[in-house]
Coordinates of C-alpha atoms in Angstrom, one line a residue:
X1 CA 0.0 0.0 0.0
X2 CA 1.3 3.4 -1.1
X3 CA 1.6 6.6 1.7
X4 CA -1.7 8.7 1.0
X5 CA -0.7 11.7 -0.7
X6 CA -2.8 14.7 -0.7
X7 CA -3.9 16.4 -3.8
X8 CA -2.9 20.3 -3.5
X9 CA -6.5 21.4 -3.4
X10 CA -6.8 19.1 0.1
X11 CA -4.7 21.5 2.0
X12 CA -6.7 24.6 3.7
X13 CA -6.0 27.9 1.5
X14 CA -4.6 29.6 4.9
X15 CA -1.8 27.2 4.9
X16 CA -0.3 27.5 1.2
X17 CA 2.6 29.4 1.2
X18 CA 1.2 31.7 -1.4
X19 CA -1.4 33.4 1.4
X20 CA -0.6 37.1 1.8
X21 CA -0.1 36.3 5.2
X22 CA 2.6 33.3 4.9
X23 CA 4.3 35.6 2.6
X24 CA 4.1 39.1 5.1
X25 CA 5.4 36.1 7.8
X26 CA 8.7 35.1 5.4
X27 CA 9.2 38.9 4.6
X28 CA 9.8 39.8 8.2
X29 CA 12.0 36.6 8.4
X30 CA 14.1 38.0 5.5
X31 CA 14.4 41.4 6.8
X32 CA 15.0 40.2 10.3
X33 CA 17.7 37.9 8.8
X34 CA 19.2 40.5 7.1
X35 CA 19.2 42.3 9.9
X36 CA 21.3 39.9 11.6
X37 CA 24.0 39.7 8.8
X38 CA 24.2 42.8 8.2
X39 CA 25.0 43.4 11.8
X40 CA 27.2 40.4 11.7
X41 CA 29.0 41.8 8.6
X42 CA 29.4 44.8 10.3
X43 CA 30.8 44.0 13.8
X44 CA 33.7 41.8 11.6
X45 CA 34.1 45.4 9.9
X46 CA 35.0 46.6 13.1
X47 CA 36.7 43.5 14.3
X48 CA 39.4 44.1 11.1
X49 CA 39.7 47.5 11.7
X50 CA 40.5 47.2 15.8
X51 CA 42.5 44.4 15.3
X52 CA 45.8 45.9 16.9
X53 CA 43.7 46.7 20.3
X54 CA 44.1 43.2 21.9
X55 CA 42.1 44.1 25.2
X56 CA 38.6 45.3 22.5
X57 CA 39.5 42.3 20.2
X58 CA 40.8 38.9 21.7
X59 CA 40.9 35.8 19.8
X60 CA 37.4 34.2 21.4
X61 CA 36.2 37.4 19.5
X62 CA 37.7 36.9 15.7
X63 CA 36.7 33.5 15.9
X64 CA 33.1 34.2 17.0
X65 CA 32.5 36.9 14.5
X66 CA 33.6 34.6 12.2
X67 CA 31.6 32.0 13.1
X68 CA 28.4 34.2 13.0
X69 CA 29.0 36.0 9.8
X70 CA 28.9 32.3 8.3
X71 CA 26.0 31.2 9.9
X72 CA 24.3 34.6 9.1
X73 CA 24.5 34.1 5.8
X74 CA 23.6 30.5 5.4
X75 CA 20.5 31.6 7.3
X76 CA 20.3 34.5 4.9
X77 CA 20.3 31.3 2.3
X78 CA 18.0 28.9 3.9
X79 CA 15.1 32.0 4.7
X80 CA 15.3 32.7 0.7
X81 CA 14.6 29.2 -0.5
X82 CA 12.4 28.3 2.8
X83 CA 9.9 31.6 1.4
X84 CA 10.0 29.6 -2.1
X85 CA 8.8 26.5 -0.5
X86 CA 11.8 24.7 -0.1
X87 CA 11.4 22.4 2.9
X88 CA 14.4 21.1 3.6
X89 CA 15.9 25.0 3.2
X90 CA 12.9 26.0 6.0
X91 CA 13.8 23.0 8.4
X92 CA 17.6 24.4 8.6
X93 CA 16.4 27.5 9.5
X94 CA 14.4 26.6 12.0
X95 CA 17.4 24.2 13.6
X96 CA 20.3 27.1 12.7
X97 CA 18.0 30.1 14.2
X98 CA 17.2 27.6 17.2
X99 CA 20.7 26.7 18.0
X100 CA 22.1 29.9 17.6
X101 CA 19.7 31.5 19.4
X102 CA 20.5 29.4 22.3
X103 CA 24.5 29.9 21.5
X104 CA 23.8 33.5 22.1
X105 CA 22.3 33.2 25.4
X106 CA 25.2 30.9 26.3
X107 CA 28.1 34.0 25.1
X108 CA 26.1 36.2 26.8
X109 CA 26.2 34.5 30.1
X110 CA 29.6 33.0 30.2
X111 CA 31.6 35.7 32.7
X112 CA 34.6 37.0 31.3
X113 CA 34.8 34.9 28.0
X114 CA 34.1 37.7 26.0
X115 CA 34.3 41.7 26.3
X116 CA 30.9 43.7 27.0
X117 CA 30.8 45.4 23.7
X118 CA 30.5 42.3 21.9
X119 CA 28.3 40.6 24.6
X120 CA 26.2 43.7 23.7
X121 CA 26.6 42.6 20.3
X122 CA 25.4 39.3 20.5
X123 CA 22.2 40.6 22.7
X124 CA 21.0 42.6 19.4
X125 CA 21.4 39.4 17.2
X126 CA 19.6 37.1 19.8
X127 CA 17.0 39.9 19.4
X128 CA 16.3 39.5 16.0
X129 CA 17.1 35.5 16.2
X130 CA 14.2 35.4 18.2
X131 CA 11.9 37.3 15.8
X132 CA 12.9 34.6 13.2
X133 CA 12.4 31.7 15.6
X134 CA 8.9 32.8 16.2
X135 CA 8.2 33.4 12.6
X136 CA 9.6 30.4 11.3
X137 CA 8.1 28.3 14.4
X138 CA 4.3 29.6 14.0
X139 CA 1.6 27.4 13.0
X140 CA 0.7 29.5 9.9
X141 CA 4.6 29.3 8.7
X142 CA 4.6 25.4 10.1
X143 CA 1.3 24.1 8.3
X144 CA 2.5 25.7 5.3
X145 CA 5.2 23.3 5.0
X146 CA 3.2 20.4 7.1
X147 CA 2.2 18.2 3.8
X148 CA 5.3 19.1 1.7

């Protein structure tokens, strides 16, 4: 016996990811993304150009940035494809803006690993992290993807 498939006209109009709201949802995903690399890109800006004052800029710091540029702009990636209705793109969103999210806390709460200004930072990007983790995570954005 074959898994029942359903026919595209089974699934409730409210969940497609074509409805004007689905879509408003993955727009304020993008930007909040975007948000979050440009920020990214920008603290590493910074990072480059303080690079000679090794009490602003230690190495935990190069290599963080570094790490969180990256994952900025696979999320930048995955948000793009996940708003086209790629599946796969919208679960590794969800896990990457989950895990980082919780990475962030972690940064922020470890005394003395890192300096305030980028513990500052890091605050701002779990901000807009959790903007995308509640987008990405809500039952309109979920059901759109339920059936796929």
């Amino acid at each position: 016996m074959s898994p029942r498939r359903t026919h595209p006209a089974d699934r409730s109009p409210h969940a497609s990811l074509d409805h004007p709201r689905t879509r408003k949802a993955f727009r304020g995903a993008k930007l909040l993304v975007g948000s979050y690399a440009g920020l990214s890109l920008l603290t590493l800006v910074a990072i480059i150009l303080l690079r000679k004052h090794h009490d602003i800029v230690t190495d935990a710091v190069r290599v963080r940035a570094g790490v969180v540029v990256a994952t900025s702009l696979l999320m930048a990636s995955f948000v793009t494809r996940a708003a086209r209705g790629h599946s796969r793109s919208y679960l590794r969103l969800r896990l990457a803006s989950g895990v980082m999210l919780v990475v962030i806390a972690a940064v922020i709460a470890l005394p003395g690993a890192f300096p305030v200004w980028l513990k500052i930072e890091q605050g701002v990007c779990g901000v807009l992290l959790a903007g995308v983790v509640l987008i990405v995570n809500s039952k309109r954005v979920r059901s759109a993807f339920a059936s796929r």
